[in-house]
XYZ file of C-alpha atoms in Angstrom:
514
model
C 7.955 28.943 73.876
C 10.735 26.704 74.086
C 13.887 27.261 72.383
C 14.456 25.009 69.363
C 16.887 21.776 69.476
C 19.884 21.256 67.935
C 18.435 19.207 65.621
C 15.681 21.542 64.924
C 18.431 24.173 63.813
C 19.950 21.920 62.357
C 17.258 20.963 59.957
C 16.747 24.499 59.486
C 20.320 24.775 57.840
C 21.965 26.099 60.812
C 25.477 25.749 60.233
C 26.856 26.226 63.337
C 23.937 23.109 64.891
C 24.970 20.932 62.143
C 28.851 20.710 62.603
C 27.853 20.495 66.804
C 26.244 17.275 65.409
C 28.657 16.376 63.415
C 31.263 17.209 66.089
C 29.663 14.772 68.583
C 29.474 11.808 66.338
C 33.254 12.403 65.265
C 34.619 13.479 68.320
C 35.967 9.780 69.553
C 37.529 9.894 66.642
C 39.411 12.940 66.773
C 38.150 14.713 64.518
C 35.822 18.240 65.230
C 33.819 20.084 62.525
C 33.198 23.556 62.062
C 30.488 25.521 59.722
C 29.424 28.073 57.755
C 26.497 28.869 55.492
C 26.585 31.222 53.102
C 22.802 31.849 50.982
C 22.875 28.273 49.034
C 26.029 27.188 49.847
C 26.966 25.429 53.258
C 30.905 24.923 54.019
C 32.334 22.266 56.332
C 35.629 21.886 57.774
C 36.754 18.431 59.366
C 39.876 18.802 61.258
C 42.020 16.061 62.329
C 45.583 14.856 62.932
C 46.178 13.633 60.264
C 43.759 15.166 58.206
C 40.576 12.243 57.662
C 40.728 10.528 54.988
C 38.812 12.333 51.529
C 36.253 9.487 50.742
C 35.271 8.368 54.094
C 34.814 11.906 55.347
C 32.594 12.725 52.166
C 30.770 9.592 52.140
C 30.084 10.560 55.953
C 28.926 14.055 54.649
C 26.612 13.148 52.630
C 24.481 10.703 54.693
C 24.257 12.938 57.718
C 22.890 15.667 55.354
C 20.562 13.063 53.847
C 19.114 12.237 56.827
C 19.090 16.345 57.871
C 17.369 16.969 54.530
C 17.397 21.015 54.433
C 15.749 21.880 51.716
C 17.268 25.446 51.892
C 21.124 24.226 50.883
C 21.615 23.940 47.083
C 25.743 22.788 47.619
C 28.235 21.605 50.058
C 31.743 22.467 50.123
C 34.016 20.168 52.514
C 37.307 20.647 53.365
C 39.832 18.315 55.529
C 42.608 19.513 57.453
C 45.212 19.002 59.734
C 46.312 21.392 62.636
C 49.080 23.670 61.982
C 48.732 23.589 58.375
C 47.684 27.029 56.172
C 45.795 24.892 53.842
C 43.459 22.130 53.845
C 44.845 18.801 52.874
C 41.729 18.358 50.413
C 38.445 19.803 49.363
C 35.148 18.265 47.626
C 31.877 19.957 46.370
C 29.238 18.148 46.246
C 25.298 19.022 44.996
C 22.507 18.385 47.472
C 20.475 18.110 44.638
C 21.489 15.167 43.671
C 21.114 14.127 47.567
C 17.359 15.124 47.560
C 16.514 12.599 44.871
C 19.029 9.329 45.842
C 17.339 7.036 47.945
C 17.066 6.376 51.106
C 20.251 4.066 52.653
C 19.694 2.415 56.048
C 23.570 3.341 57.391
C 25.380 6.055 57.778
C 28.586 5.782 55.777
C 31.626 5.373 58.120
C 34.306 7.640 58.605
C 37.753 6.553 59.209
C 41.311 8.435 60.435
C 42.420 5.309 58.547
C 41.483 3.623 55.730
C 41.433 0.499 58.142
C 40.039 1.666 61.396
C 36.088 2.065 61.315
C 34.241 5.134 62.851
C 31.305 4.031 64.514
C 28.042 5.338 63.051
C 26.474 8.680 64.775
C 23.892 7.540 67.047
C 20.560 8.616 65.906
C 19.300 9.931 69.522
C 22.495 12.017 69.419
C 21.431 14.159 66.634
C 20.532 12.515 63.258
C 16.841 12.103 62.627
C 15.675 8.138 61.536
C 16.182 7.695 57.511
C 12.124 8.246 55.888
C 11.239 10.668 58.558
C 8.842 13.339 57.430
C 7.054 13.283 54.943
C 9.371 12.252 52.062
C 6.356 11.876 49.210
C 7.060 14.452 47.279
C 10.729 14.985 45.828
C 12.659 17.929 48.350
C 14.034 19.278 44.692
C 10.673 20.004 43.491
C 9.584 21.690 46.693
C 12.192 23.682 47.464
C 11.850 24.984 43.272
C 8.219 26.113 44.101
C 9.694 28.300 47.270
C 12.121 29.978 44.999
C 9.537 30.823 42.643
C 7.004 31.819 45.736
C 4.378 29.432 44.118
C 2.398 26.777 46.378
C 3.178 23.077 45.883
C 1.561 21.848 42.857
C 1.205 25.304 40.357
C 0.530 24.072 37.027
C 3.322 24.606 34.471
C 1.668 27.558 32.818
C 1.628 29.680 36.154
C 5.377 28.484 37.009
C 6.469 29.760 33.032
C 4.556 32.967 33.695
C 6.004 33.888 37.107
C 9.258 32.963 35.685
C 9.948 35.153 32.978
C 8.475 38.189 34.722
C 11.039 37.485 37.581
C 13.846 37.030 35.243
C 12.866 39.932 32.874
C 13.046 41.983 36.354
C 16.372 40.288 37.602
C 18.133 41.187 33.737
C 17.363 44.934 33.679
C 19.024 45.149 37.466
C 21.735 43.243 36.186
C 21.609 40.947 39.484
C 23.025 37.535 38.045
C 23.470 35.958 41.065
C 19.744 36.114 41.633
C 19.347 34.669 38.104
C 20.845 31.321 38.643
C 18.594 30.172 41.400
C 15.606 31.435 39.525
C 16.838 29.349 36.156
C 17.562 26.287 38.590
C 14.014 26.566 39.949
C 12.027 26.761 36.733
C 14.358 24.070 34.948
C 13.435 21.790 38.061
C 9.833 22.615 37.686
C 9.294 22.059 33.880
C 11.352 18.954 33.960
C 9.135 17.494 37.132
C 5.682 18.404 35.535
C 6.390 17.403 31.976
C 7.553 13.729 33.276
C 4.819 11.146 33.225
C 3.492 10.272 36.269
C 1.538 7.754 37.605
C -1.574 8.572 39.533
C -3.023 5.204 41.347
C 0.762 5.098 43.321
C 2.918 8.442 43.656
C 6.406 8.070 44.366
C 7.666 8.259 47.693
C 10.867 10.438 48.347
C 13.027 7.200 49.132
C 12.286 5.752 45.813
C 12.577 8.891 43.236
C 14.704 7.452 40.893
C 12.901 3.917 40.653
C 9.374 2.980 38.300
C 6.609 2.921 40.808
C 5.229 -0.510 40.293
C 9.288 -1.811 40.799
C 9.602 -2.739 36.724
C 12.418 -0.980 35.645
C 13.964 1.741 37.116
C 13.731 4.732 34.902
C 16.859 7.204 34.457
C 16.840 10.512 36.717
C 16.425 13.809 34.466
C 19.578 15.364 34.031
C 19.346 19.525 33.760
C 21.792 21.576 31.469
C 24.395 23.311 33.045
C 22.884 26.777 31.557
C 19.537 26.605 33.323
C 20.810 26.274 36.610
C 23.351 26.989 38.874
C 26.692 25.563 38.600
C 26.552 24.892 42.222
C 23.832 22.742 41.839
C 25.041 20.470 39.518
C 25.027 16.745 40.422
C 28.600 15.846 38.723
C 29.910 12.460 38.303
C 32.863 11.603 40.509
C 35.593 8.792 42.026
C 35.972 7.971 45.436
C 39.536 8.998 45.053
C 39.786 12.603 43.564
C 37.489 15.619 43.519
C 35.089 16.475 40.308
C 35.276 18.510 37.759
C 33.276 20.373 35.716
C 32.241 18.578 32.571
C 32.772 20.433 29.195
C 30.001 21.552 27.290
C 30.971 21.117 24.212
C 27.666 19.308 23.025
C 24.408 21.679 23.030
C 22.468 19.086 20.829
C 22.587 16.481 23.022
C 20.957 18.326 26.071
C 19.124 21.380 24.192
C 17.629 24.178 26.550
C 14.763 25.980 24.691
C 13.878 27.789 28.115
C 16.390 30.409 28.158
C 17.260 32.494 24.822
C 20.808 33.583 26.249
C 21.554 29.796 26.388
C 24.171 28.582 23.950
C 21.849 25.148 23.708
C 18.739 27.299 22.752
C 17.549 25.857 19.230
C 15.842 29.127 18.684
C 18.602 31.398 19.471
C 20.834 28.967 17.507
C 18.752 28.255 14.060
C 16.246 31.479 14.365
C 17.907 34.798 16.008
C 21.309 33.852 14.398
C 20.025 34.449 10.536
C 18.071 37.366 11.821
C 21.643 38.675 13.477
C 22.993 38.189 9.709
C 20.083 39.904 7.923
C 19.535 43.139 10.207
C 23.924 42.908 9.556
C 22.880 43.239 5.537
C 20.241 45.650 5.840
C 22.310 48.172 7.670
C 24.690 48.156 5.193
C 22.132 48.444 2.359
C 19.978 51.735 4.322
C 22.954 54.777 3.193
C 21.388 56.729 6.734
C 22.140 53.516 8.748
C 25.545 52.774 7.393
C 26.736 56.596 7.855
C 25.206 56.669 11.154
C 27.545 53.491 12.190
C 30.531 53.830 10.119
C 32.287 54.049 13.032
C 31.922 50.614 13.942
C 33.918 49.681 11.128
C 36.912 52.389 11.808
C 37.039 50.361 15.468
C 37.012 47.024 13.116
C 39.757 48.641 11.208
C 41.818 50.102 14.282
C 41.673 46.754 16.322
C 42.776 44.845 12.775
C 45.936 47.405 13.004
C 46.101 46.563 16.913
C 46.163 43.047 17.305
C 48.513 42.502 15.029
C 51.089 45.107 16.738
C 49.979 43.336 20.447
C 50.716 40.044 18.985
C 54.159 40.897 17.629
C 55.049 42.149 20.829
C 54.906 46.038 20.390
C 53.216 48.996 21.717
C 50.113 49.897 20.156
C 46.640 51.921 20.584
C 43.806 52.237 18.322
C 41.721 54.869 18.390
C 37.913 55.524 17.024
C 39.150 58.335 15.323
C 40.945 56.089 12.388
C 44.491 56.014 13.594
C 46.459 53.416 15.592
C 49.978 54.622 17.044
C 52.715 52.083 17.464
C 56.213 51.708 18.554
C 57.768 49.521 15.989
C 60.292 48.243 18.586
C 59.369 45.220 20.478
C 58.344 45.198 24.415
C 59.160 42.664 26.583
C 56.540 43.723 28.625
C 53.701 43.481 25.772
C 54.719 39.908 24.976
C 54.613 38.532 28.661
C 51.707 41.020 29.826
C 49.445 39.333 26.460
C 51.113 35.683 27.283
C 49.358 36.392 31.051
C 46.236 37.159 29.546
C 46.311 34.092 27.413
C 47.039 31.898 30.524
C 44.355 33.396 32.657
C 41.894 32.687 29.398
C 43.133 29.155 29.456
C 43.329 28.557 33.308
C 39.349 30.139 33.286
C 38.060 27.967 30.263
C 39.563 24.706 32.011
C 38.302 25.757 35.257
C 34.580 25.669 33.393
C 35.058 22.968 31.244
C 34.721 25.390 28.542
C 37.327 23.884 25.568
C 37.217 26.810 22.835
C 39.088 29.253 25.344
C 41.573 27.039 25.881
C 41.745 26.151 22.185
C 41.833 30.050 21.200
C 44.313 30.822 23.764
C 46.585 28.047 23.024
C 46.349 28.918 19.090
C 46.883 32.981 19.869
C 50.132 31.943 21.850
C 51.275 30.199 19.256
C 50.347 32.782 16.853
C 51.984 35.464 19.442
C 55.352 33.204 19.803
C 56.044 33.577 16.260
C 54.934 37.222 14.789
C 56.980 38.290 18.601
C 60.521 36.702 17.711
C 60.366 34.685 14.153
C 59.015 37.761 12.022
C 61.356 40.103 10.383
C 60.785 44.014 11.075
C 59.672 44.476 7.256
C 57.177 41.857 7.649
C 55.601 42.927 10.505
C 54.861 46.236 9.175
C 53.795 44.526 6.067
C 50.610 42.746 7.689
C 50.289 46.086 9.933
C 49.374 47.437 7.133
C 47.194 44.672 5.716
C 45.626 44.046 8.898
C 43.488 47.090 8.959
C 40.779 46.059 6.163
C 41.628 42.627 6.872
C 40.778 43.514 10.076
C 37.183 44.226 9.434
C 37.248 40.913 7.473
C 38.625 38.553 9.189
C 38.260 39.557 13.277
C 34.321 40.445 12.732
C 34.041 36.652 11.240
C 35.560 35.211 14.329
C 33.025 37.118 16.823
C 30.478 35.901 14.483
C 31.737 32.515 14.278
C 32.238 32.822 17.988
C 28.463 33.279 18.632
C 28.208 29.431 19.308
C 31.262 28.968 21.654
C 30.763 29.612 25.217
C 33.942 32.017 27.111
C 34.399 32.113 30.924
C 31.592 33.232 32.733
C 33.547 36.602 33.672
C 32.822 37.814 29.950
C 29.004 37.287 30.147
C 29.415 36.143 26.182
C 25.942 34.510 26.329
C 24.364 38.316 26.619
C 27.046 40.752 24.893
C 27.455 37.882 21.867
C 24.484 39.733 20.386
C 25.417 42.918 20.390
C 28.621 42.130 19.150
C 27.661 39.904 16.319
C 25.352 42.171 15.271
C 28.036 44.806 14.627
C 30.530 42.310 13.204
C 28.108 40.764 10.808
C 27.695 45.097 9.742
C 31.057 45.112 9.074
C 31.544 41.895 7.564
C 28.892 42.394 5.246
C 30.082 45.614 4.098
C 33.778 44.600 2.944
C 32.332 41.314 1.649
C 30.319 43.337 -0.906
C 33.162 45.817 -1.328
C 35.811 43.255 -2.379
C 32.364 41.343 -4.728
C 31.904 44.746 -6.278
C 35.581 46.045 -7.034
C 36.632 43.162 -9.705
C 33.264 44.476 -11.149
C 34.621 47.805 -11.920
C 31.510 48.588 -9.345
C 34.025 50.295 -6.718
C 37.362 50.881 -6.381
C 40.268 50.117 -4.276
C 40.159 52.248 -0.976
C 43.626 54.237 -1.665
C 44.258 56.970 0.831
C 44.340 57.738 4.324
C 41.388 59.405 6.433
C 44.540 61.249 8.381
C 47.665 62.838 6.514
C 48.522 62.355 3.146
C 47.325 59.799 0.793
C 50.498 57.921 0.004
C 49.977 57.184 3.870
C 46.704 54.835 3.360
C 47.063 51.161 3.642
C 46.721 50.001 0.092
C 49.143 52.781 -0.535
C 51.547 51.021 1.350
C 50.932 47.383 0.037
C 51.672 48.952 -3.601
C 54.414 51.507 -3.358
C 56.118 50.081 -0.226
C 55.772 46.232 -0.847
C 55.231 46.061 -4.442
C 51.962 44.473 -4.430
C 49.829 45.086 -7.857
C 45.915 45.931 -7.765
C 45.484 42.360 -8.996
C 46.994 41.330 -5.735
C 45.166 43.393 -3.614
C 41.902 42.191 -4.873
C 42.638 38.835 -4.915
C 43.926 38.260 -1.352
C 41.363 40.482 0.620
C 38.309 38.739 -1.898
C 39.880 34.912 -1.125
C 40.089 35.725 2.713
C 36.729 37.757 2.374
C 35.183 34.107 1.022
C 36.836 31.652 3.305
C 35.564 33.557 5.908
C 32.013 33.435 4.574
C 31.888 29.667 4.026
C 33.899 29.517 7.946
C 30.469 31.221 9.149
C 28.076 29.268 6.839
C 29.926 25.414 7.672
C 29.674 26.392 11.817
C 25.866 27.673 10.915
C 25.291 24.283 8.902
C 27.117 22.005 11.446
C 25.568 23.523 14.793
C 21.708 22.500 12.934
C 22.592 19.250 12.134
C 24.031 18.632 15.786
C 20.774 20.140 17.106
C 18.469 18.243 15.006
C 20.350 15.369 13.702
C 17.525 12.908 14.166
C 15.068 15.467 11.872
C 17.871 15.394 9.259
C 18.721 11.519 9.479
C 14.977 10.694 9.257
C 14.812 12.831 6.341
C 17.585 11.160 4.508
C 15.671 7.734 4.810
C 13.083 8.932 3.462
C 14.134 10.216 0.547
C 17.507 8.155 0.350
C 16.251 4.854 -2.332
C-alpha cells in the first residue's frame, strides 16, 4: 500500500503536513510555518522577518484550512513571529466552526510581508485541494457532532438526546470536564441542526449553508450559547486589526439553554430548582432532627461573618468550625496585599471570560478592603467584628444565594458547587430570618452568650456592654438587614423571570392592560 500524500495527511489534521503546505506556498515570501495539534486544537506558527502582517496571515489561515476541511479540528491558534524574538509579535484564535459553515470563496486570501506587496496565491497542485471538492452536501459541523457522539449520520433527535445524557451522566461522576465540553458542543450542534426546518425537494449544499435554498433570502446562521459548547469552538465576532475577545454573558434570556441544568441560561434551573433550593432551605430549619444535625453549617456562617471582616481590615484571622475565630487585632501588610492579589486575579479571570460580576465583586471588595484596612478606627473595627458574626449568617449566605445567577471564572466550577452552596446558605438564611421575625414577638430571645468562655464574651454581649447598644438596637439593625436581604433575593428572583420570559409577561400585560 502506498504511503499517504501530503495532502492526504494533511486532510487528516496532520499538523506537521499542513504547515509543509503551508511552508511551500509561503516560502518565496519568506516566511516558513511550523505545527502542532493538540486533541481539538491545532497551533500554527508563521515566522518571518519582520513578523507577517496579523490580517493577511489570518485571512491566509483560514482559506487554506477551508479548502483542507478537517473535520477533526474544533480551533486554530496562530501566532506570528520574528527571529530572535522570545515572543510572538501577535496571536489570533479563530473557530473552525464557523469555517465549516461559511461558504465557499473562489481565492485564497493573500498574504503579505507588507501591507502593499501581494503574496501570490498557493498553487492548488502544490498542496491545496480545488474549493467544493468532496462531497460538501451535508454541513462538516453536523458530521463531525454525530462522530463525537458515535452515532451514524442522520440519528433522529431522540437517539442523539438519549446517548447524550448517558455519556454526560458518565463523564460528571468521573469528574472529566474536559471530555464534557466536546460532548455539550456535539449535542448543542445536533439539536440545533435537526430542529431547523429544512427543505426536502433541494438540500443544501456545504458551499451554501448559510443561504435559503431556493436563493430568497438568506436566513441567519444559528448561533450556540457559550455554555453548551466549548469555548474553543466559539465563532466570535472580530476586526481585521486586533484579536477577539470573549463576549460577556451577561444576558441568559436572550440565548436560553434548556439542554444542560448546570447552565446559568437554563429556564428550569433558573425559575424551577431555584424555589425548590429555597423551600428544602425552610424545611430544614422547620424538621428540629435536621436543623441539629446541620447546625454546624451555621457556626461556619457565623465564623466566616467574624473572618471576612478581620481579612478585609487587613488583620490576621482564622475561623474555625468549632465556634471561635482567633485574630490579631494589629494590621498585616501582608493580609492587605496577599487579599488585594486575590482580588486582581478574580478580576484579571472574570475579564479574561467576559464574565462582568467578578470583576464587579472584586472591584467593590477592594474598595470595601481599602477603607475598613486604613480609614477605620481600631474601636470600630472590633465593633463590626463583633457584629459580623450573626450578621454573618445574614448577610454572606444572601450573597451566595443571590450569587446563584452570576457566573465566576471557570476555575471555581460555580455552575455545579452553586447548589450545594445555596442550599446551605438559604438553611442559614432562613433560620436567622425567622429568629430576628420571632424575637420582637417575645417568641425568642436575643442570643446573649458565648458557646466558648464566659458569657459576657458573646457577641451581643459585646454590642451592649462594650458599645452601648440597647436590645431595641440590636433587634432593629439585624431585622432591617435580615429584610433587605430578603427582598435583594426576591427582586434578582423576579428580575432573572422577566428577562427569561419577557415576551410571556409583555403579552400578558396586553391582554389584560385596557
Amino acid at each position: 500500500m502506498a504511503a499517504p500524500s501530503l495532502l492526504e495527511r494533511a486532510q487528516d489534521g496532520d499538523a506537521t503536513a499542513i504547515a509543509a503546505l503551508l511552508t511551500q506556498a509561503l516560502k518565496p515570501k519568506g516566511i516558513t510555518v511550523r505545527g502542532d495539534r493538540q486533541s481539538y486544537t491545532l497551533h500554527l506558527w508563521f515566522t518571518g522577518s519582520p513578523a507577517p502582517p496579523q490580517s493577511a496571515t489570518v485571512a491566509y489561515a483560514r482559506r487554506a484550512l477551508e479548502r483542507l476541511q478537517v473535520p477533526t479540528l474544533g480551533i486554530l491558534h496562530l501566532y506570528g513571529e520574528q527571529p530572535g524574538l522570545a515572543q510572538p509579535a501577535w496571536s489570533e484564535e479563530i473557530a473552525l466552526l464557523a469555517l465549516s459553515s461559511t461558504r465557499a470563496l473562489d481565492e485564497v486570501a493573500p498574504v503579505a510581508k507588507d501591507s502593499s506587496t501581494p503574496v501570490p496565491q498557493a498553487d492548488p497542485g502544490a498542496g491545496f485541494p480545488p474549493l467544493g471538492s468532496g462531497d460538501d452536501r451535508v454541513p462538516e459541523a453536523v458530521a463531525r457532532a454525530y462522530q463525537e457522539l458515535g452515532l451514524t449520520l442522520g440519528a433522529p433527535l431522540a437517539q442523539v438526546e438519549s446517548v447524550y445524557f448517558k455519556r454526560r451522566a458518565v463523564l460528571l461522576r468521573q469528574g472529566d470536564r474536559a471530555a464534557l465540553e466536546p460532548l455539550k458542543w456535539a449535542f448543542t450542534t445536533l439539536k440545533t441542526h435537526l430542529e431547523q426546518p429544512t427543505v426536502e425537494a433541494e438540500p443544501v449544499s456545504f458551499a451554501a449553508l448559510g443561504q435559503d435554498p431556493r436563493g430568497e433570502t438568506e436566513a441567519p446562521r444559528p448561533e450556540l450559547r457559550p455554555e453548551s459548547r466549548p469555548e474553543s469552538l466559539l465563532p466570535r465576532p472580530q476586526s481585521p486589526s486586533r484579536p477577539h475577545a470573549n463576549p460577556p454573558d451577561d444576558h441568559p434570556d436572550d440565548h436560553p439553554d434548556d439542554t444542560d441544568l448546570l447552565s446559568f441560561q437554563n429556564r428550569y434551573t433558573n425559575g424551577l430548582i431555584f424555589p425548590v433550593l429555597m423551600v428544602l432551605g425552610m424545611l430544614m430549619n422547620a424538621l428540629p432532627i435536621v436543623n441539629g444535625l446541620l447546625f454546624g453549617i451555621k457556626i461556619w456562617f457565623h465564623e466566616l461573618g467574624h473572618a471576612t471582616i478581620a481579612w478585609l481590615a487587613g488583620r490576621q484571622a482564622l475561623p474555625l468550625p468549632i465556634g471561635w475565630t482567633s485574630y490579631n487585632p494589629q494590621r498585616s501588610l501582608f493580609v492587605y496585599l496577599g487579599l488585594l492579589t486575590l482580588l486582581g486575579l478574580l478580576f484579571w479571570a472574570g475579564r479574561r471570560e467576559g464574565k462582568r460580576w467578578p470583576m464587579v465583586l472584586a472591584v467593590i471588595l477592594a474598595g470595601v478592603q481599602f477603607v475598613f484596612t486604613w480609614l477605620l478606627s481600631a474601636n470600630t473595627f472590633t465593633l463590626l467584628f463583633s457584629f459580623g458574626g450573626i450578621g454573618g449568617e445574614i448577610y454572606l449566605a444572601a450573597l451566595l444565594i443571590v450569587g446563584f445567577y452570576f457566573p465566576l471564572p471557570e476555575y471555581f466550577r460555580w455552575d455545579f458547587y452553586r447548589f450545594p452552596v445555596v442550599l446551605g446558605a438559604a438553611f442559614c438564611f432562613w433560620g436567622q430570618l425567622w429568629l430576628w421575625q420571632q424575637i420582637p414577638r417575645g417568641k425568642a430571645s436575643i442570643p446573649f452568650g458565648s458557646m466558648w468562655g464566659e458569657a459576657e464574651q458573646g457577641d451581643m454581649n459585646q454590642l451592649v456592654n462594650t458599645y452601648g447598644w440597647t436590645p431595641g438596637d440590636i433587634m432593629g439593625t439585624y431585622g432591617a438587614i435580615a429584610h433587605l436581604c430578603l427582598f435583594a433575593i426576591v427582586a434578582v428572583y423576579g428580575y432573572t423571570l422577566f428577562r427569561q420570559h419577557r415576551e410571556t409577561f409583555i403579552a400578558l400585560g396586553k391582554q389584560w392592560l385596557p
